[in-house]
Amino acid sequence: MKQTKIVRITDVEKDKDILEEAGRIIRDGGIVVFPTETVYGIGANGLNADCCRSIYAAKGRPSDNPLILTVPDQEAAHEVAAYVSPTAQKLLDAFWPGPLTIIFPRKSCVPDAATGGLDTVALRCPDHDIAHAFLKAAGVPVAAPSANRSGRPSPTTAEEVAHDMDGRVDMIIDGGPCHIGVESTIVECHDDDTVTILRPGGVTLPMLEEVVGKGKVDVDRHIITGKGVPKAPGMKYRHYAPSAPVTVYVGSVEHVRKAMEQQALELTAQGKKVGFLVSRQTAEAFPKDAMYIWGDHDDKAALAAQLYTGLLFFDSVHVDHILAEGTDEEGLGMAIMNRMKKSAGGDVRSV
């Protein structure tokens, strides 16, 4: 067990000494959890194989699942990417810093332990002042998947981080809640100037098309189910899951309410305690105990920001089954439903 130091940062200038300490921990081979605009990341020296393996150990993460290397700017990305295509450069200019991870051919300085054995590396530059200052202080690319135990919902607050990582890391930097709430979009750029979304996130398909052209962006819908190596983080089938099983309903407020009511009656008759992850509108029509309201039905930004906190809430109230209200897959809805489908192991019902 490590002695985890938890520090609160509100001002990067006033708390510069703490950030310098965090940077030294990374250079000395330690592990630091830090905030980004998406979720909290668990960071270690991305150019050191042993340090990368320490992340896998802390998370209980399979070593064939690639890590994202976070960098403070484009210059740092060029130090580890063997080639930056014109299309990739357009995306860098448009979305960095921000919630976009790009797959590049890697230089030899990037160890296999960071890439799951692939000859590519996933790079991201977070749009968060604390993350930026921390990465500058570290002075090396920081491998930083989400700071949760493997397969669990990602943390968007330091309190959620501590639940999974206290005693497993050297430092947790508390920078307040993350405002996007789902992980970055991951894309792969091709020689024909097209782009494939490997994992949807805060940068949506329409946003990407605005930069690279209409019809030049597609979505990789293949899910790795245990055979083969995933091309990017988050492609394993069972992921983002709370302790209790989840069933997701997608449809109008009225249809979702009716479906949940019927399923809740059946589960309750089996002696099971049911939790409800719902919009404000559904909650008003269907008040229940063990209910987490995660935003307005049509406010996808709010739904994304509260998704993981909502899923983790049910661990604290110890339910046996979670009935969750989904959304359509337009815009940010694609990222939300990607996470919900995986948290539910595919148990998604259109009503």
Tab-separated table of C-alpha atoms in Angstrom:
chain	number	residue	atom	x	y	z
A	1	MET	CA	0.000	0.000	0.000
A	2	LYS	CA	1.212	3.480	-0.895
A	3	GLN	CA	0.748	6.514	1.335
A	4	THR	CA	-1.460	8.607	-0.938
A	5	LYS	CA	-1.154	12.374	-0.615
A	6	ILE	CA	-4.352	14.219	-1.563
A	7	VAL	CA	-3.884	17.905	-2.443
A	8	ARG	CA	-6.353	20.575	-3.492
A	9	ILE	CA	-5.330	23.055	-6.191
A	10	THR	CA	-7.395	26.146	-6.976
A	11	ASP	CA	-4.738	28.405	-8.520
A	12	VAL	CA	-1.844	27.077	-10.621
A	13	GLU	CA	0.380	30.030	-9.735
A	14	LYS	CA	-0.245	29.969	-5.984
A	15	ASP	CA	0.041	26.171	-5.894
A	16	LYS	CA	3.090	25.975	-8.159
A	17	ASP	CA	5.139	24.146	-5.493
A	18	ILE	CA	2.562	21.342	-5.358
A	19	LEU	CA	2.630	20.976	-9.137
A	20	GLU	CA	6.433	20.864	-9.114
A	21	GLU	CA	6.256	18.119	-6.485
A	22	ALA	CA	3.787	16.207	-8.664
A	23	GLY	CA	6.142	16.546	-11.623
A	24	ARG	CA	9.038	15.171	-9.555
A	25	ILE	CA	6.913	12.188	-8.530
A	26	ILE	CA	6.354	11.376	-12.212
A	27	ARG	CA	10.056	11.727	-13.092
A	28	ASP	CA	10.993	9.579	-10.087
A	29	GLY	CA	8.737	6.760	-11.275
A	30	GLY	CA	5.656	7.432	-9.165
A	31	ILE	CA	1.942	7.753	-9.949
A	32	VAL	CA	-0.118	10.963	-9.807
A	33	VAL	CA	-3.861	11.320	-10.423
A	34	PHE	CA	-4.787	14.662	-11.997
A	35	PRO	CA	-7.924	16.404	-13.298
A	36	THR	CA	-8.743	17.065	-16.949
A	37	GLU	CA	-11.800	18.536	-18.648
A	38	THR	CA	-13.099	15.001	-19.380
A	39	VAL	CA	-12.370	12.701	-16.399
A	40	TYR	CA	-9.549	12.298	-13.875
A	41	GLY	CA	-6.433	10.558	-15.226
A	42	ILE	CA	-3.990	8.258	-13.437
A	43	GLY	CA	-0.565	9.362	-14.628
A	44	ALA	CA	2.933	7.893	-14.824
A	45	ASN	CA	5.988	8.423	-17.039
A	46	GLY	CA	4.806	7.342	-20.478
A	47	LEU	CA	8.330	6.720	-21.762
A	48	ASN	CA	9.239	4.273	-18.999
A	49	ALA	CA	7.939	0.725	-19.420
A	50	ASP	CA	8.003	-0.060	-15.696
A	51	CYS	CA	6.035	3.109	-14.927
A	52	CYS	CA	3.439	2.205	-17.554
A	53	ARG	CA	3.139	-1.251	-16.040
A	54	SER	CA	2.571	0.358	-12.637
A	55	ILE	CA	-0.585	1.960	-14.067
A	56	TYR	CA	-1.861	-1.411	-15.251
A	57	ALA	CA	-1.217	-2.795	-11.768
A	58	ALA	CA	-2.950	0.105	-9.976
A	59	LYS	CA	-6.010	-0.153	-12.213
A	60	GLY	CA	-6.069	-3.936	-12.508
A	61	ARG	CA	-6.046	-3.252	-16.243
A	62	PRO	CA	-5.204	-5.852	-18.941
A	63	SER	CA	-1.821	-5.067	-20.489
A	64	ASP	CA	-3.196	-5.375	-24.049
A	65	ASN	CA	-5.330	-2.274	-23.513
A	66	PRO	CA	-3.391	0.751	-24.866
A	67	LEU	CA	-2.702	3.815	-22.732
A	68	ILE	CA	-3.175	7.427	-23.800
A	69	LEU	CA	-0.104	9.637	-23.484
A	70	THR	CA	-0.989	13.176	-22.434
A	71	VAL	CA	1.212	16.091	-23.516
A	72	PRO	CA	1.096	19.841	-22.825
A	73	ASP	CA	1.309	20.997	-26.465
A	74	GLN	CA	1.844	20.027	-30.105
A	75	GLU	CA	5.621	20.334	-29.795
A	76	ALA	CA	5.656	17.564	-27.192
A	77	ALA	CA	3.481	15.400	-29.458
A	78	HIS	CA	6.020	15.649	-32.284
A	79	GLU	CA	8.680	14.267	-29.924
A	80	VAL	CA	6.892	10.891	-29.702
A	81	ALA	CA	4.876	10.700	-32.950
A	82	ALA	CA	6.898	9.341	-35.877
A	83	TYR	CA	4.666	11.046	-38.440
A	84	VAL	CA	1.892	13.638	-38.368
A	85	SER	CA	-0.268	13.509	-41.483
A	86	PRO	CA	-1.834	16.646	-42.958
A	87	THR	CA	-5.258	15.449	-41.767
A	88	ALA	CA	-3.964	14.855	-38.255
A	89	GLN	CA	-2.385	18.302	-38.255
A	90	LYS	CA	-5.750	19.851	-39.162
A	91	LEU	CA	-7.300	18.106	-36.166
A	92	LEU	CA	-4.478	19.202	-33.871
A	93	ASP	CA	-4.938	22.813	-34.939
A	94	ALA	CA	-8.706	22.656	-34.530
A	95	PHE	CA	-9.129	20.686	-31.308
A	96	TRP	CA	-5.951	20.842	-29.211
A	97	PRO	CA	-5.993	21.476	-26.376
A	98	GLY	CA	-9.264	19.600	-25.973
A	99	PRO	CA	-11.083	16.270	-25.649
A	100	LEU	CA	-9.574	14.672	-28.768
A	101	THR	CA	-7.071	11.799	-28.769
A	102	ILE	CA	-5.317	11.025	-32.058
A	103	ILE	CA	-3.570	7.766	-32.991
A	104	PHE	CA	-0.095	8.282	-34.490
A	105	PRO	CA	2.726	5.992	-35.628
A	106	ARG	CA	5.072	5.912	-32.637
A	107	LYS	CA	8.755	6.648	-32.281
A	108	SER	CA	11.025	4.031	-30.728
A	109	CYS	CA	11.179	5.998	-27.449
A	110	VAL	CA	7.586	4.927	-26.691
A	111	PRO	CA	7.625	1.510	-24.970
A	112	ASP	CA	5.377	-1.419	-25.830
A	113	ALA	CA	3.952	-1.159	-22.313
A	114	ALA	CA	2.328	2.153	-23.299
A	115	THR	CA	0.796	0.899	-26.538
A	116	GLY	CA	-0.441	-2.587	-25.735
A	117	GLY	CA	2.183	-3.870	-28.182
A	118	LEU	CA	0.865	-1.805	-31.104
A	119	ASP	CA	3.142	0.242	-33.382
A	120	THR	CA	0.993	3.320	-32.767
A	121	VAL	CA	0.603	5.704	-29.843
A	122	ALA	CA	-2.500	7.580	-28.665
A	123	LEU	CA	-1.821	11.239	-27.825
A	124	ARG	CA	-3.950	13.926	-26.183
A	125	CYS	CA	-3.464	17.483	-24.936
A	126	PRO	CA	-6.045	18.242	-22.190
A	127	ASP	CA	-7.845	21.587	-22.081
A	128	HIS	CA	-7.420	22.125	-18.341
A	129	ASP	CA	-5.102	24.626	-16.679
A	130	ILE	CA	-4.110	22.301	-13.816
A	131	ALA	CA	-3.452	19.410	-16.208
A	132	HIS	CA	-1.395	21.681	-18.472
A	133	ALA	CA	0.720	22.994	-15.579
A	134	PHE	CA	1.217	19.470	-14.225
A	135	LEU	CA	2.313	18.104	-17.618
A	136	LYS	CA	4.763	20.992	-18.012
A	137	ALA	CA	6.166	20.245	-14.557
A	138	ALA	CA	6.511	16.539	-15.362
A	139	GLY	CA	8.594	17.256	-18.457
A	140	VAL	CA	7.728	13.908	-20.070
A	141	PRO	CA	4.624	12.536	-21.791
A	142	VAL	CA	2.373	11.214	-19.038
A	143	ALA	CA	0.503	7.966	-19.679
A	144	ALA	CA	-2.929	8.685	-18.233
A	145	PRO	CA	-5.966	6.432	-18.580
A	146	SER	CA	-8.996	7.172	-16.415
A	147	ALA	CA	-8.286	6.929	-12.680
A	148	ASN	CA	-10.614	4.065	-11.814
A	149	ARG	CA	-10.304	0.354	-11.282
A	150	SER	CA	-10.485	-1.370	-14.661
A	151	GLY	CA	-14.035	-1.843	-15.935
A	152	ARG	CA	-15.546	0.611	-13.430
A	153	PRO	CA	-17.122	4.000	-14.190
A	154	SER	CA	-14.543	6.740	-14.647
A	155	PRO	CA	-14.180	9.347	-11.869
A	156	THR	CA	-15.110	12.980	-12.412
A	157	THR	CA	-14.322	14.153	-8.857
A	158	ALA	CA	-11.349	13.598	-6.557
A	159	GLU	CA	-13.652	11.897	-4.040
A	160	GLU	CA	-14.558	9.269	-6.632
A	161	VAL	CA	-10.859	8.833	-7.429
A	162	ALA	CA	-9.995	8.254	-3.772
A	163	HIS	CA	-12.632	5.520	-3.519
A	164	ASP	CA	-10.726	3.395	-6.052
A	165	MET	CA	-7.158	4.702	-5.809
A	166	ASP	CA	-6.362	5.680	-2.217
A	167	GLY	CA	-3.333	3.570	-1.271
A	168	ARG	CA	-2.567	2.718	-4.914
A	169	VAL	CA	-1.053	6.037	-6.065
A	170	ASP	CA	1.419	8.566	-4.668
A	171	MET	CA	-0.668	11.717	-5.114
A	172	ILE	CA	-4.209	12.762	-6.041
A	173	ILE	CA	-4.589	16.335	-7.282
A	174	ASP	CA	-8.077	17.608	-6.503
A	175	GLY	CA	-8.992	20.191	-9.125
A	176	GLY	CA	-12.748	20.065	-8.622
A	177	PRO	CA	-15.310	18.310	-10.834
A	178	CYS	CA	-14.592	17.642	-14.515
A	179	HIS	CA	-16.976	19.590	-16.737
A	180	ILE	CA	-17.330	17.262	-19.761
A	181	GLY	CA	-17.669	13.993	-17.852
A	182	VAL	CA	-16.971	11.423	-20.576
A	183	GLU	CA	-13.568	10.498	-21.959
A	184	SER	CA	-12.007	12.040	-25.041
A	185	THR	CA	-12.925	11.105	-28.581
A	186	ILE	CA	-10.272	8.813	-30.096
A	187	VAL	CA	-9.656	8.969	-33.849
A	188	GLU	CA	-7.430	7.313	-36.409
A	189	CYS	CA	-6.395	9.238	-39.529
A	190	HIS	CA	-5.938	7.420	-42.850
A	191	ASP	CA	-3.832	8.039	-45.964
A	192	ASP	CA	-6.919	8.973	-48.003
A	193	ASP	CA	-7.635	11.903	-45.619
A	194	THR	CA	-10.540	10.109	-43.951
A	195	VAL	CA	-10.926	9.735	-40.199
A	196	THR	CA	-12.343	6.866	-38.128
A	197	ILE	CA	-13.783	7.397	-34.671
A	198	LEU	CA	-12.558	4.546	-32.468
A	199	ARG	CA	-14.214	5.902	-29.331
A	200	PRO	CA	-16.807	8.714	-29.319
A	201	GLY	CA	-16.378	11.541	-26.835
A	202	GLY	CA	-16.507	15.299	-26.376
A	203	VAL	CA	-15.526	16.051	-29.995
A	204	THR	CA	-18.509	14.856	-32.006
A	205	LEU	CA	-18.761	13.473	-35.537
A	206	PRO	CA	-20.268	16.711	-36.929
A	207	MET	CA	-17.443	18.713	-35.316
A	208	LEU	CA	-14.851	16.487	-36.987
A	209	GLU	CA	-16.606	16.761	-40.355
A	210	GLU	CA	-16.438	20.538	-40.142
A	211	VAL	CA	-12.651	20.235	-40.188
A	212	VAL	CA	-11.943	17.293	-42.529
A	213	GLY	CA	-15.016	17.426	-44.763
A	214	LYS	CA	-18.513	16.025	-44.977
A	215	GLY	CA	-18.586	12.258	-45.434
A	216	LYS	CA	-14.927	11.825	-44.474
A	217	VAL	CA	-15.582	10.616	-40.932
A	218	ASP	CA	-16.877	7.172	-40.054
A	219	VAL	CA	-17.309	5.219	-36.827
A	220	ASP	CA	-15.634	1.928	-35.929
A	221	ARG	CA	-18.507	-0.015	-34.383
A	222	HIS	CA	-16.492	-3.183	-33.824
A	223	ILE	CA	-16.268	-4.161	-30.166
A	224	ILE	CA	-13.370	-6.257	-28.925
A	225	THR	CA	-14.863	-9.089	-26.868
A	226	GLY	CA	-11.725	-10.789	-25.629
A	227	LYS	CA	-9.972	-11.891	-28.814
A	228	GLY	CA	-7.371	-9.675	-30.422
A	229	VAL	CA	-5.827	-6.414	-29.290
A	230	PRO	CA	-8.019	-3.321	-28.993
A	231	LYS	CA	-6.834	-0.438	-31.205
A	232	ALA	CA	-7.664	2.168	-28.573
A	233	PRO	CA	-8.665	2.499	-24.915
A	234	GLY	CA	-12.310	1.812	-24.106
A	235	MET	CA	-12.927	-0.745	-26.859
A	236	LYS	CA	-13.373	-3.682	-24.521
A	237	TYR	CA	-17.006	-4.776	-24.384
A	238	ARG	CA	-17.661	-4.696	-20.624
A	239	HIS	CA	-16.589	-1.302	-19.325
A	240	TYR	CA	-17.730	1.697	-17.255
A	241	ALA	CA	-19.793	-0.662	-15.085
A	242	PRO	CA	-21.061	-0.099	-11.525
A	243	SER	CA	-21.409	-3.036	-9.127
A	244	ALA	CA	-25.064	-3.737	-9.975
A	245	PRO	CA	-26.255	-4.831	-13.438
A	246	VAL	CA	-27.700	-2.078	-15.633
A	247	THR	CA	-30.614	-2.024	-18.081
A	248	VAL	CA	-30.890	1.035	-20.346
A	249	TYR	CA	-34.144	2.306	-21.872
A	250	VAL	CA	-34.202	4.697	-24.828
A	251	GLY	CA	-37.357	6.511	-25.907
A	252	SER	CA	-39.780	9.231	-24.900
A	253	VAL	CA	-40.178	10.142	-21.241
A	254	GLU	CA	-43.591	8.459	-21.143
A	255	HIS	CA	-42.411	5.225	-22.776
A	256	VAL	CA	-39.306	5.057	-20.575
A	257	ARG	CA	-41.403	5.601	-17.451
A	258	LYS	CA	-43.829	2.814	-18.371
A	259	ALA	CA	-41.053	0.355	-19.228
A	260	MET	CA	-39.181	1.119	-16.025
A	261	GLU	CA	-42.329	0.784	-13.953
A	262	GLN	CA	-43.025	-2.681	-15.369
A	263	GLN	CA	-39.432	-3.874	-14.960
A	264	ALA	CA	-39.227	-2.453	-11.435
A	265	LEU	CA	-42.341	-4.372	-10.402
A	266	GLU	CA	-40.827	-7.620	-11.692
A	267	LEU	CA	-37.490	-7.022	-9.975
A	268	THR	CA	-39.098	-5.965	-6.704
A	269	ALA	CA	-41.218	-9.121	-6.741
A	270	GLN	CA	-37.940	-11.043	-6.861
A	271	GLY	CA	-36.833	-9.274	-3.685
A	272	LYS	CA	-34.385	-6.960	-5.463
A	273	LYS	CA	-33.719	-3.307	-4.632
A	274	VAL	CA	-33.923	-1.178	-7.779
A	275	GLY	CA	-32.058	2.050	-8.574
A	276	PHE	CA	-33.148	4.576	-11.198
A	277	LEU	CA	-30.830	6.788	-13.278
A	278	VAL	CA	-33.239	9.156	-14.985
A	279	SER	CA	-33.817	12.614	-16.422
A	280	ARG	CA	-35.568	15.282	-14.412
A	281	GLN	CA	-38.712	14.852	-16.523
A	282	THR	CA	-38.898	11.096	-15.900
A	283	ALA	CA	-38.235	11.592	-12.193
A	284	GLU	CA	-41.135	14.020	-11.904
A	285	ALA	CA	-43.482	11.494	-13.512
A	286	PHE	CA	-42.069	8.534	-11.627
A	287	PRO	CA	-40.717	9.432	-8.161
A	288	LYS	CA	-38.897	6.563	-6.444
A	289	ASP	CA	-36.354	5.880	-3.743
A	290	ALA	CA	-32.754	5.261	-4.869
A	291	MET	CA	-33.206	7.661	-7.788
A	292	TYR	CA	-30.396	9.737	-9.308
A	293	ILE	CA	-31.489	12.624	-11.538
A	294	TRP	CA	-28.740	13.278	-14.050
A	295	GLY	CA	-30.114	16.242	-16.028
A	296	ASP	CA	-32.862	17.325	-18.385
A	297	HIS	CA	-34.003	14.782	-20.978
A	298	ASP	CA	-32.628	16.798	-23.924
A	299	ASP	CA	-29.564	18.380	-22.264
A	300	LYS	CA	-26.815	16.037	-23.422
A	301	ALA	CA	-23.995	18.118	-21.971
A	302	ALA	CA	-25.543	17.787	-18.508
A	303	LEU	CA	-26.208	14.081	-19.027
A	304	ALA	CA	-22.585	13.467	-20.034
A	305	ALA	CA	-21.253	15.449	-17.088
A	306	GLN	CA	-23.312	13.443	-14.571
A	307	LEU	CA	-23.242	9.965	-16.136
A	308	TYR	CA	-20.392	8.409	-14.163
A	309	THR	CA	-21.290	10.156	-10.919
A	310	GLY	CA	-24.799	8.802	-11.334
A	311	LEU	CA	-23.624	5.239	-11.950
A	312	LEU	CA	-21.267	5.393	-8.965
A	313	PHE	CA	-24.060	6.744	-6.748
A	314	PHE	CA	-25.759	3.352	-6.808
A	315	ASP	CA	-22.749	1.655	-5.262
A	316	SER	CA	-23.236	3.869	-2.198
A	317	VAL	CA	-26.937	2.977	-1.805
A	318	HIS	CA	-26.362	-0.719	-2.564
A	319	VAL	CA	-28.999	-1.528	-5.161
A	320	ASP	CA	-29.371	-4.905	-6.897
A	321	HIS	CA	-30.294	-3.594	-10.362
A	322	ILE	CA	-30.117	-0.201	-12.082
A	323	LEU	CA	-32.717	0.972	-14.587
A	324	ALA	CA	-31.228	3.825	-16.615
A	325	GLU	CA	-32.698	6.289	-19.091
A	326	GLY	CA	-30.626	6.684	-22.258
A	327	THR	CA	-30.693	9.247	-25.038
A	328	ASP	CA	-30.497	9.355	-28.839
A	329	GLU	CA	-27.096	9.081	-30.520
A	330	GLU	CA	-26.988	12.487	-32.193
A	331	GLY	CA	-23.975	14.668	-31.345
A	332	LEU	CA	-22.708	14.035	-27.816
A	333	GLY	CA	-25.389	11.347	-27.481
A	334	MET	CA	-23.108	8.943	-29.366
A	335	ALA	CA	-20.515	9.162	-26.575
A	336	ILE	CA	-23.140	8.905	-23.837
A	337	MET	CA	-24.758	5.827	-25.347
A	338	ASN	CA	-21.379	4.218	-26.087
A	339	ARG	CA	-20.653	4.319	-22.343
A	340	MET	CA	-24.166	3.282	-21.339
A	341	LYS	CA	-24.200	0.278	-23.674
A	342	LYS	CA	-20.929	-0.941	-22.208
A	343	SER	CA	-21.954	-0.283	-18.613
A	344	ALA	CA	-25.055	-2.377	-19.318
A	345	GLY	CA	-23.159	-5.140	-21.141
A	346	GLY	CA	-25.385	-4.440	-24.150
A	347	ASP	CA	-28.721	-4.599	-22.313
A	348	VAL	CA	-30.262	-1.574	-24.075
A	349	ARG	CA	-33.955	-1.494	-24.937
A	350	SER	CA	-35.734	0.881	-27.307
A	351	VAL	CA	-39.225	1.652	-26.025
